[in-house]
Tab-separated table of C-alpha atoms in Angstrom:
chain	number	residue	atom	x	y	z
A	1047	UNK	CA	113.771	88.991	112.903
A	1048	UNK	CA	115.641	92.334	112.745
A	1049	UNK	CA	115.035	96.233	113.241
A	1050	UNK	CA	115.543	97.690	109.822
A	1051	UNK	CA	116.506	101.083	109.056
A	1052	UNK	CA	113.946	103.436	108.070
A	1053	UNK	CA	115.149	106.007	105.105
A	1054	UNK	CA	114.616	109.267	106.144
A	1055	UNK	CA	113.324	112.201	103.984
A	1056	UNK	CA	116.078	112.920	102.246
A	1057	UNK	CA	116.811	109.691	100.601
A	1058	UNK	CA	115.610	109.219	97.132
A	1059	UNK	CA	114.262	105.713	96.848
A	1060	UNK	CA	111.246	107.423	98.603
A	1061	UNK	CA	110.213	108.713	95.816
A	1062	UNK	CA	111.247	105.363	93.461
A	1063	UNK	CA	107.804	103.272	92.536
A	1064	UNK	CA	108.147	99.714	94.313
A	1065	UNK	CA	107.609	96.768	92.122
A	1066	UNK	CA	104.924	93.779	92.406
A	1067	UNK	CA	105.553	90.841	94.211
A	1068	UNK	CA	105.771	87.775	92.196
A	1069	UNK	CA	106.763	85.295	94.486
A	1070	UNK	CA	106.164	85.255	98.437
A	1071	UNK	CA	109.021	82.936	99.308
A	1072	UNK	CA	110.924	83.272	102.321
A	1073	UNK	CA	113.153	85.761	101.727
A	1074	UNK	CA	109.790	87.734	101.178
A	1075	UNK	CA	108.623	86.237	104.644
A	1076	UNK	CA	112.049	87.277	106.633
A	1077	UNK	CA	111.239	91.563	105.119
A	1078	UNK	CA	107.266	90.935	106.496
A	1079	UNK	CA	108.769	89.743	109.966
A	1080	UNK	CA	111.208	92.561	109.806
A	1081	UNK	CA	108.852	95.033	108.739
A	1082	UNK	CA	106.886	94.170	111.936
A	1083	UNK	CA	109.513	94.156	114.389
A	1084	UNK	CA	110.839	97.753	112.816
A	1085	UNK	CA	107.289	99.240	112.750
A	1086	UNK	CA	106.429	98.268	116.754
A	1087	UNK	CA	110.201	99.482	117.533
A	1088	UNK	CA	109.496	102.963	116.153
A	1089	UNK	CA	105.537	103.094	117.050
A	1090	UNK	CA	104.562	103.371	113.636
A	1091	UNK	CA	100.679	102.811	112.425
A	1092	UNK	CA	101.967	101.870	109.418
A	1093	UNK	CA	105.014	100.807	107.039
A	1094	UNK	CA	105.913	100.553	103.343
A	1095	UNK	CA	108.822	98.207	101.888
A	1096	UNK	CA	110.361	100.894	100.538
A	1097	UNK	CA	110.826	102.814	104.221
A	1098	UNK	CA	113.393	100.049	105.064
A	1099	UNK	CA	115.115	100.600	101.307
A	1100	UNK	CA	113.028	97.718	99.457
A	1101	UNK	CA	111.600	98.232	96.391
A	1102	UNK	CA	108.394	96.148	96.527
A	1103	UNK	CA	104.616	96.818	97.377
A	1104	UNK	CA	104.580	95.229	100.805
A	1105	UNK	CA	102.942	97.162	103.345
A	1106	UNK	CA	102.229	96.161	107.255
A	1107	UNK	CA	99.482	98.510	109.458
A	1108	UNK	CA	97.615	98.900	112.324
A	1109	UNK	CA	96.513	95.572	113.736
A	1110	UNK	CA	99.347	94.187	111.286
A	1111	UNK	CA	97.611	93.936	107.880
A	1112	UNK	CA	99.961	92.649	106.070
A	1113	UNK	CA	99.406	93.591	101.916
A	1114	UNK	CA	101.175	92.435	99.369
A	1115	UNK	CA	100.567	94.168	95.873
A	1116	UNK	CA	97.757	96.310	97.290
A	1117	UNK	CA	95.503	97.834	95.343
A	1118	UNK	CA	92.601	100.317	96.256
A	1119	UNK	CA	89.400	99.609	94.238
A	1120	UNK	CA	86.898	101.796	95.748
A	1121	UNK	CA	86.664	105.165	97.798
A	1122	UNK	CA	84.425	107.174	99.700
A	1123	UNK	CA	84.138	110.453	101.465
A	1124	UNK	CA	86.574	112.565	102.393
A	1125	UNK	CA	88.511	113.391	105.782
A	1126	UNK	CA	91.208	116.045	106.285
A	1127	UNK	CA	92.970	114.379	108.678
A	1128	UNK	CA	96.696	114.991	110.427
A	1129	UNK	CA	99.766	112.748	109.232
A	1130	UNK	CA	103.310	112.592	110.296
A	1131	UNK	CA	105.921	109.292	108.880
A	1132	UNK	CA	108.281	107.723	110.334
A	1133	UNK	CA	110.621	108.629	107.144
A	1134	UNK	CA	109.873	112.217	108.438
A	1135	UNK	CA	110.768	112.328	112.121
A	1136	UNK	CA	108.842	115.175	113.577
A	1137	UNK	CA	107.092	116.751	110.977
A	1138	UNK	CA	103.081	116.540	110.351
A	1139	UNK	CA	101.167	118.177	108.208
A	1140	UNK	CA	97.138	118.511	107.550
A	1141	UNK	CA	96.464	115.460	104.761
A	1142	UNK	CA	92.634	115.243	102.868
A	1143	UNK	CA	92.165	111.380	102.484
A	1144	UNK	CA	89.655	109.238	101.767
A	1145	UNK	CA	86.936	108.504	104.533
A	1146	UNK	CA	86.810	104.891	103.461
A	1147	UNK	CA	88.407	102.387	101.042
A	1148	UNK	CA	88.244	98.921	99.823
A	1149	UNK	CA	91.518	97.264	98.864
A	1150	UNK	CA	92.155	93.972	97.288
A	1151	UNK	CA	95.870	92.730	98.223
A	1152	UNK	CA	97.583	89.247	98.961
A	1153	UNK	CA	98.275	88.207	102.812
A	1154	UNK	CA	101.135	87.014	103.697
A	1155	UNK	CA	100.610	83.548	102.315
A	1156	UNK	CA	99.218	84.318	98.966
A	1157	UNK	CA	95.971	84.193	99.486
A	1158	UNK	CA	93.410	86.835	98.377
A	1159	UNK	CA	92.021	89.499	100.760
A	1160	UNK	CA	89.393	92.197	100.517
A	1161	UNK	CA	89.576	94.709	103.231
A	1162	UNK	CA	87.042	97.339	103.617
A	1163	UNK	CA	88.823	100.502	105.735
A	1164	UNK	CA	87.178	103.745	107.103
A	1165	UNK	CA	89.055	106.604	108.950
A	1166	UNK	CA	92.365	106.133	110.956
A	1167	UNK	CA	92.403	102.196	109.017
A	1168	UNK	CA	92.204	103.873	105.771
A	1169	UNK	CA	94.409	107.000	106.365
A	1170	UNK	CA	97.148	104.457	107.334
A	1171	UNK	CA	96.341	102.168	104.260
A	1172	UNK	CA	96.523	105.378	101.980
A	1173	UNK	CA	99.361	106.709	103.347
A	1174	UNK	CA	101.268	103.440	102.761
A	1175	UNK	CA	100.018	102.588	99.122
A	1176	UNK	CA	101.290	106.130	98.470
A	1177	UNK	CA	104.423	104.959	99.960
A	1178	UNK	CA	104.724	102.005	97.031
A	1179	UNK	CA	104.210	105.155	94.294
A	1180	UNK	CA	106.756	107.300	95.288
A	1181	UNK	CA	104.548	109.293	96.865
A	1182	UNK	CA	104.937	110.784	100.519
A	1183	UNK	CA	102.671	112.975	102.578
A	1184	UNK	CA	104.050	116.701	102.168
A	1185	UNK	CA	103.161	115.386	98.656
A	1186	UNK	CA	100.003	115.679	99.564
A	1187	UNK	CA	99.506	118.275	102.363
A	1188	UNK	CA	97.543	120.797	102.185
A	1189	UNK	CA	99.793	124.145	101.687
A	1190	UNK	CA	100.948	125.524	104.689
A	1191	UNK	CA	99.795	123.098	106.976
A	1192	UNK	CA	103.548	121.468	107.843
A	1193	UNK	CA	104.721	121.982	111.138
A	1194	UNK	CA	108.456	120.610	112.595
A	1195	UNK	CA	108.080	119.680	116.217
A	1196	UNK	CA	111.652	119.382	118.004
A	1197	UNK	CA	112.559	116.331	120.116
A	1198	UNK	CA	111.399	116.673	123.921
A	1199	UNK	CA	113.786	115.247	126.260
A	1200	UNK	CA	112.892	114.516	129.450
């Protein structure tokens, strides 16, 4: 296993669309492992494929879900809710997501999962899939809401 680097803000396969996963080989396997080991080293909730620079719709979360090809098939609610990313050291902004979702999505070894997600769970999940569309949160903040917090060293 290996840290990866996360892309930061400014780098433009952020906003790229990842592609499907056809095969989950072990090349596949080695990114999942990495993915891991990157997210814990950074204290994410959460991390997208295309955060380390890799174009495909593999996510890892909270509890380490890991999704391949994740879809969402249901919502419901709403929650405005506060998000930050580790592509965006610092910043957070005010986010309306849904309350819960359902999402259909291969684990690790192929097989078929249905997870059902309400509030932090399904923030993270959300934030993520966005992640695989090109999509990042001051996409989706609510105007206004984005605040920078400088680093605090002890």
């Amino acid at each position: 296993m290996a840290i990866r680097n996360i892309r930061l803000e400014k780098d433009e396969i952020l906003k790229k669309k990842s592609r499907e996963i056809e095969v989950i080989d072990d090349k596949i396997q080695t990114l999942i492992d990495d993915m891991i080991e990157t997210m814990y080293k950074y204290n994410g909730v959460g991390l997208a494929a295309v955060q380390v620079g890799v174009l495909k719709r593999v996510e890892d979360g909270e509890g380490v879900r890991v999704l391949i090809n994740p879809k969402i098939t249901s919502t419901k609610g709403e929650q405005e809710v506060d998000e930050g990313c580790l592509s965006f050291p610092n910043q957070y902004a005010r986010v309306i997501r849904p309350k819960e979702v359902t999402v259909e999505a291969l684990d690790r070894s192929g097989k078929k999962i249905v997870i059902k997600a309400k509030d932090l769970l399904a923030q993270a999940i959300c934030h993520e899939l966005d992640h695989l569309e090109g999509i990042t949160f001051v996409d989706q903040m609510i105007p206004g809401t984005l605040e920078i917090v400088e680093n605090q060293k002890n």
